[in-house]
Amino acid sequence: MMKWLTCRLVGCLAVIAVVLAAGALLGGRPAAMAQERGSASAESESMDELWGDQGVELTEDNRSEWFRANKYGLFLHWGLFSQAAGKWEDTTYYGITEWLMWRGRIPVADYETLAGQFNPEAFDARAWARFAKQAGFRYIVITAKHHDGFAMFDSVHPFNVVDATPFGRDPMRELADACRDEGLGFGFYYSQYQDWHEINDWDGDLPRRDFAAVFEEKIVPQVEELCTGYGPLSFVWFDTPGAMTREQSMRLVDLVREHQPQALINSRVGNGVGDYSTYGDHEIPPRNVEGVWEAIDTSNNSWGFAWYDDIWKDSETIAHNLISVVARGGNYMLNIGPKPDGTLPADNVAFLEQVGQWLALHGETIYGAGPSPWGQRLPFGEVTTRGQTLYLHVFDWTPGGKLRLYGLDTEVRQAVLRDETQTALAFEQDDAGWLTVTLPMAAQPGLVPVVELTLAGEPEVDSRVVGLDHEHPTTLLSHHAEVAGCRHGKASWMETFGEWKHVITLDGWQDGGTARWPVIPHAAGRWAVEIEYNAFDEADASDFALTVEQHGQTTDTANIHLLATTGPRGHMAPSTHFNTPRYRFMNRRVAVIHLETPGPYTLTLQPRNGVKASGPEIHAIRLVPLD
Ligand code: FHN
């Protein structure tokens, strides 16, 4: 497969378009770069082709204010790929189903036959919009054209839903109108670089064309159709910029600005332009991120409807993800893959409606809420803010339990349980910097209970030192560490085709390298040390030391022996058919340390006995209280 991709890289722009897109699905490397192991720059270059440079220069204006105020969007992937639902002839292509044409190397004429079957008679745009509103979504973005090149709108290009299907209606128009009537924001997803109907390298009957011609003849006219025919849009959401030039990206931006000055453009228009950053697929950053950005995610593991995929995220998972993204400072856009008959998968809808019921009570803690001043998840859950109010979202509810927060310098005036009882909760703020809130003895009230703290001023928090709660495990994230001789990295890979996973890491270990975390325990005691890490065979049996220091004196040292968690780095993953590294992060208990007094400590992780093949990728240390 690799060879196949690599040899076609030579000479043909049309092919490069496809290979780069595919290359980006190869664990983030275009084919020609795929052999360059561990090359951070090769990896990020190909991520750019898939997702665009995420470091766009953001505009701070009304558009981004509207975006920040609304926080939760519904993404819809619907098209001819939904009709096939992941299966072509007798083969099911597990993974993201909207890539079926590419994965099955389906010739254009054969793929077009799907249009003859597409007749979603049960489609009711008003019902979709009503559902979205009730579920608490504030805007919808839907695939107007995905990589298969099929327009789900009335286009002058004949490969479109009105002209080529028995359905004969324009569902984009119906949905745009319905969203407007429900007061929801509305926007189009448009694949601007990949269009396999016009350019692919598997169909010998397809005339050879280069991207520049397709851009002029189809992409620009269709974006103009979308921007002029559907009323005011909130978004034009581009995807997979590939090898677009800056001029081409700017052409699209200017076109949108001309006709839809209020619409937001995401960073995947490419070349570092756009109004806000879109993170990688399925990626929720574990530490706060500045600027205007969104995390995008699926309800199961595919964007398009998949006949076999019922692995729905339940309402608690969705609510936790939404809260975590808001606590990190972003927006959350969650996808549903509508069915070919025009209905939405029932279990998927039921979970989302439960989240909507929670949002009806607690929307104030989400829409327009600010990020957590602690910058990362706390042991009990997540914090969002609004002025002088902190909302503590309790993911781990214990009747009569304690919520402990370290480092809040602002005085707390009141703590209240945010439910119909509005119970005032006992709390204590001590001189050592700890706030302790006592939960009532009641069973967990609702999907995610929220405690509201009223402060005497804007929250001031020292988030550098991590407080160790002696009743709950505390996670020390890799990116919170101060490092020398190792680096903050990220592992990104696919489980099944297109099902991305992302984990922040400490990697690139050198002899003598160190990662240091300042911590402060609430009480003295013993703590079990767990490490969440990946180690390929090459890094099997890596030895580390975890040193505990107080006031410059070593008070304890633990030996840590990390075994391989997965095979060799170059292992071929059968579920993706690509030579991506098969990361397997595991949480393993590896040692016990003693923190003899409640004062501040520094924990230092350091390889010993030499580093094996750059050592393991370490995601986090988890300290579990034992006393
Ligand atoms: O290739 C597409 C994929 O099919 C899907 O549309 C996602 C959604 O973010 N975007 C691309 C990959 O990142």
mmCIF file of N, CA, C and O in Angstrom, residues 105-144:
data_model
loop_
_atom_site.group_PDB
_atom_site.id
_atom_site.type_symbol
_atom_site.label_atom_id
_atom_site.label_comp_id
_atom_site.label_asym_id
_atom_site.label_seq_id
_atom_site.Cartn_x
_atom_site.Cartn_y
_atom_site.Cartn_z
ATOM 1 N N ARG A 105 -11.943 2.515 -3.904
ATOM 2 C CA ARG A 105 -11.453 2.879 -5.238
ATOM 3 C C ARG A 105 -12.599 2.740 -6.254
ATOM 4 O O ARG A 105 -12.480 2.083 -7.281
ATOM 5 N N ILE A 106 -13.717 3.380 -5.890
ATOM 6 C CA ILE A 106 -14.927 3.221 -6.709
ATOM 7 C C ILE A 106 -14.882 4.199 -7.883
ATOM 8 O O ILE A 106 -14.740 5.420 -7.687
ATOM 9 N N PRO A 107 -15.008 3.700 -9.102
ATOM 10 C CA PRO A 107 -15.018 4.610 -10.256
ATOM 11 C C PRO A 107 -16.224 5.561 -10.179
ATOM 12 O O PRO A 107 -17.278 5.191 -9.643
ATOM 13 N N VAL A 108 -16.057 6.747 -10.762
ATOM 14 C CA VAL A 108 -17.089 7.786 -10.679
ATOM 15 C C VAL A 108 -18.449 7.271 -11.157
ATOM 16 O O VAL A 108 -19.466 7.443 -10.477
ATOM 17 N N ALA A 109 -18.467 6.607 -12.305
ATOM 18 C CA ALA A 109 -19.757 6.170 -12.870
ATOM 19 C C ALA A 109 -20.450 5.194 -11.925
ATOM 20 O O ALA A 109 -21.689 5.219 -11.776
ATOM 21 N N ASP A 110 -19.674 4.334 -11.266
ATOM 22 C CA ASP A 110 -20.287 3.380 -10.332
ATOM 23 C C ASP A 110 -20.806 4.107 -9.094
ATOM 24 O O ASP A 110 -21.899 3.833 -8.602
ATOM 25 N N TYR A 111 -20.011 5.043 -8.601
ATOM 26 C CA TYR A 111 -20.416 5.776 -7.391
ATOM 27 C C TYR A 111 -21.683 6.589 -7.667
ATOM 28 O O TYR A 111 -22.560 6.705 -6.809
ATOM 29 N N GLU A 112 -21.774 7.100 -8.889
ATOM 30 C CA GLU A 112 -22.945 7.920 -9.233
ATOM 31 C C GLU A 112 -24.252 7.140 -9.112
ATOM 32 O O GLU A 112 -25.318 7.732 -8.941
ATOM 33 N N THR A 113 -24.173 5.805 -9.195
ATOM 34 C CA THR A 113 -25.418 5.016 -9.095
ATOM 35 C C THR A 113 -26.077 5.181 -7.730
ATOM 36 O O THR A 113 -27.277 4.956 -7.580
ATOM 37 N N LEU A 114 -25.280 5.578 -6.718
ATOM 38 C CA LEU A 114 -25.874 5.811 -5.392
ATOM 39 C C LEU A 114 -26.919 6.920 -5.458
ATOM 40 O O LEU A 114 -27.908 6.912 -4.718
ATOM 41 N N ALA A 115 -26.672 7.889 -6.349
ATOM 42 C CA ALA A 115 -27.604 9.018 -6.462
ATOM 43 C C ALA A 115 -28.995 8.523 -6.862
ATOM 44 O O ALA A 115 -30.015 9.022 -6.376
ATOM 45 N N GLY A 116 -29.020 7.503 -7.728
ATOM 46 C CA GLY A 116 -30.309 6.958 -8.182
ATOM 47 C C GLY A 116 -31.089 6.317 -7.039
ATOM 48 O O GLY A 116 -32.313 6.138 -7.128
ATOM 49 N N GLN A 117 -30.382 5.948 -5.952
ATOM 50 C CA GLN A 117 -31.064 5.297 -4.814
ATOM 51 C C GLN A 117 -31.416 6.290 -3.709
ATOM 52 O O GLN A 117 -32.149 5.951 -2.781
ATOM 53 N N PHE A 118 -30.861 7.482 -3.785
ATOM 54 C CA PHE A 118 -30.993 8.420 -2.653
ATOM 55 C C PHE A 118 -32.362 9.100 -2.675
ATOM 56 O O PHE A 118 -32.647 9.948 -3.523
ATOM 57 N N ASN A 119 -33.219 8.699 -1.745
ATOM 58 C CA ASN A 119 -34.564 9.272 -1.708
ATOM 59 C C ASN A 119 -35.040 9.368 -0.260
ATOM 60 O O ASN A 119 -35.892 8.588 0.177
ATOM 61 N N PRO A 120 -34.489 10.318 0.496
ATOM 62 C CA PRO A 120 -34.771 10.394 1.942
ATOM 63 C C PRO A 120 -36.150 10.983 2.229
ATOM 64 O O PRO A 120 -36.267 12.110 2.743
ATOM 65 N N GLU A 121 -37.180 10.199 1.952
ATOM 66 C CA GLU A 121 -38.539 10.753 2.024
ATOM 67 C C GLU A 121 -38.943 11.144 3.442
ATOM 68 O O GLU A 121 -39.846 11.948 3.628
ATOM 69 N N ALA A 122 -38.273 10.550 4.445
ATOM 70 C CA ALA A 122 -38.638 10.892 5.827
ATOM 71 C C ALA A 122 -37.937 12.169 6.313
ATOM 72 O O ALA A 122 -38.105 12.567 7.467
ATOM 73 N N PHE A 123 -37.143 12.794 5.439
ATOM 74 C CA PHE A 123 -36.426 14.009 5.862
ATOM 75 C C PHE A 123 -37.414 15.124 6.183
ATOM 76 O O PHE A 123 -38.285 15.462 5.377
ATOM 77 N N ASP A 124 -37.259 15.687 7.385
ATOM 78 C CA ASP A 124 -38.113 16.793 7.818
ATOM 79 C C ASP A 124 -37.200 17.825 8.480
ATOM 80 O O ASP A 124 -36.818 17.694 9.640
ATOM 81 N N ALA A 125 -36.847 18.831 7.707
ATOM 82 C CA ALA A 125 -35.880 19.825 8.182
ATOM 83 C C ALA A 125 -36.361 20.488 9.463
ATOM 84 O O ALA A 125 -35.568 20.774 10.365
ATOM 85 N N ARG A 126 -37.668 20.704 9.546
ATOM 86 C CA ARG A 126 -38.187 21.402 10.749
ATOM 87 C C ARG A 126 -38.015 20.517 11.975
ATOM 88 O O ARG A 126 -37.687 20.981 13.061
ATOM 89 N N ALA A 127 -38.216 19.211 11.785
ATOM 90 C CA ALA A 127 -38.033 18.289 12.926
ATOM 91 C C ALA A 127 -36.561 18.274 13.345
ATOM 92 O O ALA A 127 -36.250 18.260 14.545
ATOM 93 N N TRP A 128 -35.650 18.290 12.397
ATOM 94 C CA TRP A 128 -34.211 18.326 12.750
ATOM 95 C C TRP A 128 -33.892 19.599 13.545
ATOM 96 O O TRP A 128 -33.193 19.544 14.554
ATOM 97 N N ALA A 129 -34.383 20.708 13.061
ATOM 98 C CA ALA A 129 -34.060 21.985 13.712
ATOM 99 C C ALA A 129 -34.685 22.044 15.110
ATOM 100 O O ALA A 129 -34.052 22.510 16.068
ATOM 101 N N ARG A 130 -35.914 21.537 15.236
ATOM 102 C CA ARG A 130 -36.570 21.529 16.562
ATOM 103 C C ARG A 130 -35.791 20.654 17.535
ATOM 104 O O ARG A 130 -35.543 21.013 18.676
ATOM 105 N N PHE A 131 -35.383 19.478 17.029
ATOM 106 C CA PHE A 131 -34.586 18.574 17.875
ATOM 107 C C PHE A 131 -33.295 19.283 18.316
ATOM 108 O O PHE A 131 -32.925 19.257 19.498
ATOM 109 N N ALA A 132 -32.608 19.902 17.363
ATOM 110 C CA ALA A 132 -31.322 20.544 17.686
ATOM 111 C C ALA A 132 -31.522 21.603 18.765
ATOM 112 O O ALA A 132 -30.734 21.707 19.712
ATOM 113 N N LYS A 133 -32.604 22.360 18.621
ATOM 114 C CA LYS A 133 -32.862 23.423 19.599
ATOM 115 C C LYS A 133 -33.109 22.829 20.980
ATOM 116 O O LYS A 133 -32.540 23.267 21.985
ATOM 117 N N GLN A 134 -33.974 21.801 21.017
ATOM 118 C CA GLN A 134 -34.282 21.170 22.306
ATOM 119 C C GLN A 134 -33.066 20.527 22.939
ATOM 120 O O GLN A 134 -32.940 20.465 24.160
ATOM 121 N N ALA A 135 -32.174 20.018 22.101
ATOM 122 C CA ALA A 135 -30.972 19.356 22.617
ATOM 123 C C ALA A 135 -29.927 20.369 23.063
ATOM 124 O O ALA A 135 -28.855 19.979 23.521
ATOM 125 N N GLY A 136 -30.228 21.655 22.909
ATOM 126 C CA GLY A 136 -29.337 22.687 23.436
ATOM 127 C C GLY A 136 -28.285 23.171 22.454
ATOM 128 O O GLY A 136 -27.443 23.994 22.806
ATOM 129 N N PHE A 137 -28.316 22.656 21.204
ATOM 130 C CA PHE A 137 -27.362 23.163 20.213
ATOM 131 C C PHE A 137 -27.767 24.580 19.845
ATOM 132 O O PHE A 137 -28.953 24.903 19.776
ATOM 133 N N ARG A 138 -26.746 25.395 19.535
ATOM 134 C CA ARG A 138 -27.039 26.783 19.163
ATOM 135 C C ARG A 138 -26.827 27.028 17.670
ATOM 136 O O ARG A 138 -27.182 28.067 17.160
ATOM 137 N N TYR A 139 -26.201 26.080 16.983
ATOM 138 C CA TYR A 139 -25.993 26.247 15.534
ATOM 139 C C TYR A 139 -25.791 24.886 14.893
ATOM 140 O O TYR A 139 -25.497 23.893 15.577
ATOM 141 N N ILE A 140 -26.000 24.865 13.568
ATOM 142 C CA ILE A 140 -25.832 23.624 12.795
ATOM 143 C C ILE A 140 -24.887 23.901 11.631
ATOM 144 O O ILE A 140 -24.999 24.926 10.952
ATOM 145 N N VAL A 141 -23.964 22.972 11.412
ATOM 146 C CA VAL A 141 -23.125 23.006 10.201
ATOM 147 C C VAL A 141 -23.331 21.668 9.490
ATOM 148 O O VAL A 141 -23.176 20.604 10.100
ATOM 149 N N ILE A 142 -23.691 21.709 8.216
ATOM 150 C CA ILE A 142 -24.009 20.474 7.485
ATOM 151 C C ILE A 142 -23.179 20.369 6.208
ATOM 152 O O ILE A 142 -22.863 21.383 5.575
ATOM 153 N N THR A 143 -22.853 19.135 5.826
ATOM 154 C CA THR A 143 -22.057 18.890 4.617
ATOM 155 C C THR A 143 -22.858 19.260 3.361
ATOM 156 O O THR A 143 -23.777 18.542 2.969
ATOM 157 N N ALA A 144 -22.478 20.371 2.748
ATOM 158 C CA ALA A 144 -23.089 20.746 1.466
ATOM 159 C C ALA A 144 -22.408 19.966 0.343
ATOM 160 O O ALA A 144 -23.028 19.616 -0.659
#
